Short mmCIF file of C-alpha atoms in Angstrom, two decimals:
data_model
loop_
_atom_site.label_atom_id
_atom_site.label_comp_id
_atom_site.label_asym_id
_atom_site.label_seq_id
_atom_site.Cartn_x
_atom_site.Cartn_y
_atom_site.Cartn_z
CA MET A 19 0.00 0.00 0.00
CA LYS A 20 1.11 3.59 -0.58
CA ILE A 21 0.89 6.48 1.82
CA ASN A 22 1.93 9.89 0.51
CA ASN A 23 3.93 8.25 -2.33
CA ILE A 24 5.82 5.92 0.01
CA GLU A 25 5.31 2.20 -0.48
CA ILE A 26 4.65 0.51 2.88
CA THR A 27 5.20 -3.24 3.07
CA ILE A 28 4.33 -5.10 6.26
CA LEU A 29 5.19 -8.76 6.66
CA PRO A 30 6.41 -11.31 9.19
CA GLY A 31 10.12 -12.01 9.19
CA LYS A 32 13.55 -11.08 10.45
CA LEU A 33 15.09 -7.70 9.84
CA SER A 34 18.44 -9.24 8.91
CA GLU A 35 16.85 -11.16 6.02
CA CYS A 36 15.53 -8.05 4.24
CA GLU A 37 17.66 -6.25 1.67
CA ALA A 38 17.45 -2.49 2.17
CA ASP A 39 19.48 0.67 1.94
CA ALA A 40 19.23 0.96 5.73
CA TYR A 41 18.02 -0.87 8.80
CA VAL A 42 16.41 1.28 11.49
CA LEU A 43 17.34 0.24 15.05
CA PRO A 44 16.04 1.62 18.38
CA TYR A 45 18.34 2.50 21.31
CA TYR A 46 18.29 4.01 24.78
CA ALA A 47 20.38 7.16 25.27
CA HIS A 48 22.39 5.32 27.96
CA HIS A 49 23.70 1.78 27.78
CA VAL A 50 21.08 -0.86 28.48
CA ASN A 51 21.13 -4.48 27.39
CA PRO A 52 20.38 -4.71 23.67
CA ASP A 53 17.01 -5.67 22.33
CA TYR A 54 16.52 -8.55 19.92
CA GLU A 55 16.58 -6.37 16.79
CA ARG A 56 20.05 -5.06 17.42
CA GLN A 57 21.42 -8.48 18.36
CA GLU A 58 19.88 -10.11 15.30
CA VAL A 59 21.32 -7.56 12.86
CA GLU A 60 24.71 -7.57 14.56
CA ASN A 61 24.84 -11.39 14.53
CA ALA A 62 23.98 -11.30 10.80
CA GLY A 63 27.16 -9.35 10.10
CA ALA A 64 26.39 -5.64 10.55
CA LYS A 65 29.61 -4.52 12.22
CA GLY A 66 28.36 -0.92 12.21
CA VAL A 67 26.16 -1.76 15.21
CA ARG A 68 29.20 -2.25 17.44
CA ARG A 69 30.76 1.00 16.19
CA PHE A 70 27.57 2.93 17.01
CA VAL A 71 27.34 1.36 20.50
CA GLU A 72 30.96 2.37 21.19
CA MET A 73 30.28 5.91 19.95
CA ARG A 74 27.20 6.17 22.19
CA LEU A 75 29.27 4.97 25.19
CA ARG A 76 31.96 7.58 24.44
CA HIS A 77 29.26 10.27 24.49
CA GLN A 78 28.01 8.91 27.81
CA VAL A 79 31.51 8.79 29.37
CA ASN A 80 32.12 12.37 28.22
CA GLN A 81 28.83 13.36 29.88
CA GLN A 82 27.29 14.27 26.53
CA PRO A 83 24.70 11.51 26.11
CA LEU A 84 22.69 11.30 22.93
CA SER A 85 19.22 12.81 23.13
CA LEU A 86 15.80 11.31 22.69
CA GLY A 87 14.90 11.50 19.01
CA ASP A 88 18.46 11.62 17.67
CA ALA A 89 18.94 9.59 14.48
CA ILE A 90 22.56 8.78 13.72
CA ILE A 91 23.16 7.25 10.30
CA GLY A 92 26.30 5.27 9.58
CA PRO A 93 27.62 2.41 7.48
CA SER A 94 26.41 -1.09 8.23
CA ASP A 95 29.67 -2.78 7.22
CA GLY A 96 27.98 -6.11 6.63
CA GLY A 97 24.68 -7.86 6.34
CA LYS A 98 22.01 -7.04 3.78
CA SER A 99 21.88 -3.29 4.37
CA ARG A 100 24.32 -0.61 3.35
CA MET A 101 23.54 1.75 6.24
CA LEU A 102 22.15 1.73 9.79
CA VAL A 103 19.80 4.37 11.16
CA ASN A 104 20.30 4.35 14.92
CA ILE A 105 17.37 6.10 16.59
CA ILE A 106 17.40 7.06 20.27
CA CYS A 107 13.78 6.25 21.10
CA ARG A 108 13.78 3.49 23.70
CA ASN A 109 12.44 4.73 27.03
CA LYS A 110 10.61 3.17 29.96
CA GLU A 111 7.98 5.91 29.80
CA GLU A 112 5.61 5.29 26.90
CA ILE A 113 4.99 8.96 26.11
CA LEU A 114 8.74 9.60 25.86
CA ALA A 115 9.25 6.54 23.65
CA LYS A 116 6.51 7.78 21.32
CA ARG A 117 8.09 11.23 21.20
CA GLY A 118 11.50 9.67 20.50
CA ILE A 119 10.09 7.58 17.65
CA TYR A 120 8.43 10.60 16.04
CA ARG A 121 11.49 12.83 16.35
CA GLY A 122 13.80 10.02 15.19
CA ILE A 123 11.70 9.37 12.09
CA LEU A 124 11.68 13.10 11.36
CA SER A 125 15.47 13.23 11.70
CA MET A 126 15.87 10.15 9.48
CA PHE A 127 13.70 11.70 6.75
CA CYS A 128 15.68 14.96 6.97
CA GLN A 129 18.97 13.08 6.43
CA SER A 130 17.70 10.51 3.89
CA ARG A 131 18.78 12.39 0.76
CA GLU A 132 22.29 12.94 2.08
CA TYR A 133 22.71 9.16 2.50
CA GLY A 134 20.70 8.08 -0.54
CA LEU A 135 18.17 6.11 1.50
CA ARG A 136 15.38 4.87 -0.75
CA LYS A 137 14.37 1.61 0.94
CA ILE A 138 14.48 1.25 4.70
CA ALA A 139 13.56 -1.74 6.85
CA MET A 140 12.54 -1.78 10.48
CA VAL A 141 10.58 -3.64 13.10
CA PRO A 142 7.88 -1.85 15.12
CA LEU A 143 10.21 0.39 17.14
CA CYS A 144 10.18 0.01 20.94
CA SER A 145 7.82 -2.96 20.81
CA SER A 146 10.36 -5.00 22.78
CA ASP A 147 9.98 -2.36 25.54
CA GLY A 148 6.21 -2.76 25.80
CA LEU A 149 5.00 -0.21 23.26
CA LYS A 150 2.26 -1.80 21.18
CA ALA A 151 3.12 -2.35 17.52
CA SER A 152 -0.14 -0.59 16.64
CA GLU A 153 0.99 2.54 18.53
CA PHE A 154 4.26 2.54 16.58
CA MET A 155 2.29 2.15 13.33
CA ASN A 156 0.04 5.08 14.22
CA ILE A 157 3.08 7.31 14.78
CA LEU A 158 4.70 6.26 11.50
CA LYS A 159 1.48 6.52 9.48
CA ASN A 160 0.60 9.96 10.89
CA PHE A 161 4.10 11.22 10.18
CA ILE A 162 4.11 9.97 6.58
CA GLU A 163 0.61 11.31 5.87
CA LYS A 164 1.66 14.81 6.97
CA CYS A 165 5.21 14.74 5.59
CA SER A 166 5.83 17.48 3.05
CA MET A 167 9.60 17.87 3.39
CA PRO A 168 11.96 16.77 0.63
CA HIS A 169 13.34 13.27 1.26
CA SER A 170 14.50 10.26 -0.74
CA ILE A 171 12.59 7.47 1.02
CA GLU A 172 10.43 5.54 -1.43
CA GLU A 173 9.77 2.31 0.47
CA ILE A 174 9.47 1.23 4.10
CA VAL A 175 9.42 -2.45 5.01
CA ILE A 176 8.12 -3.28 8.48
CA LEU A 177 9.00 -6.76 9.68
CA CYS A 178 6.81 -8.24 12.40
CA LYS A 179 7.31 -11.09 14.87
CA SER A 180 4.21 -12.93 13.66
CA GLU A 181 1.73 -13.06 10.81
CA GLU A 182 -0.97 -11.98 13.27
CA GLU A 183 0.94 -8.81 14.17
CA ALA A 184 1.60 -8.10 10.47
CA ASN A 185 -2.10 -8.47 9.64
CA GLU A 186 -3.03 -6.13 12.50
CA LEU A 187 -0.64 -3.45 11.22
CA ILE A 188 -1.83 -3.88 7.62
CA ALA A 189 -5.45 -3.38 8.73
CA LEU A 190 -4.45 -0.30 10.74
CA CYS A 191 -2.51 1.12 7.81
CA GLN A 192 -5.44 0.69 5.45
CA LYS A 193 -7.84 2.62 7.71
CA GLN A 194 -8.51 6.13 6.51
#
C-alpha cells in the first residue's frame, strides 16, 4: 500500500533477512542491554552496530549523552543493508518513547537524501519495551501522511514477529 507516495510493506520475518538501503534500530540514550533487533542484525554481520554502540558509550563517558529523538546514520559494514539508522527512542515511559520515535523518524527523513536512503527496513520500534506495535504504526502513518519535506525514502518495510501482528498493522494502515 502507498501512503503519501511511500510504499509501505508489512510482513512477518527477520530484519536481517531483508535487503534495504538501511536498517532502522532503536536504542536508549544510555547503555542498556540490547534488544533482539540489534542483536539479530549484529549477529547477521552488521559490524556498524558495534561502532555505534561504542560511539554512544563515548558520548556517555564524556557526559554528553545522545538525546531522545536523535537519528545517527552510519555504514552497516555487513549484512544485507548498506547503512544503519540508529534512533534514540527506547524509554521506559511510553509517552517519551513515542516522542523519540516521532522525532527520530523526522530526523531520518531529513537526512535521507544525504545518504541516498530509498528503501528502509525496520521492526515496530520500541515494541520490545512494551510499546504496542499498533501505537508505533500510528506514529509512522501519521508522520508519513503529513510529511511534506523533501526526502528520498520511497519504500518502508516493516517486519513483524508474527503473521498476526503483520495483519493487525496492515489493517491499521489501510484505515482512513
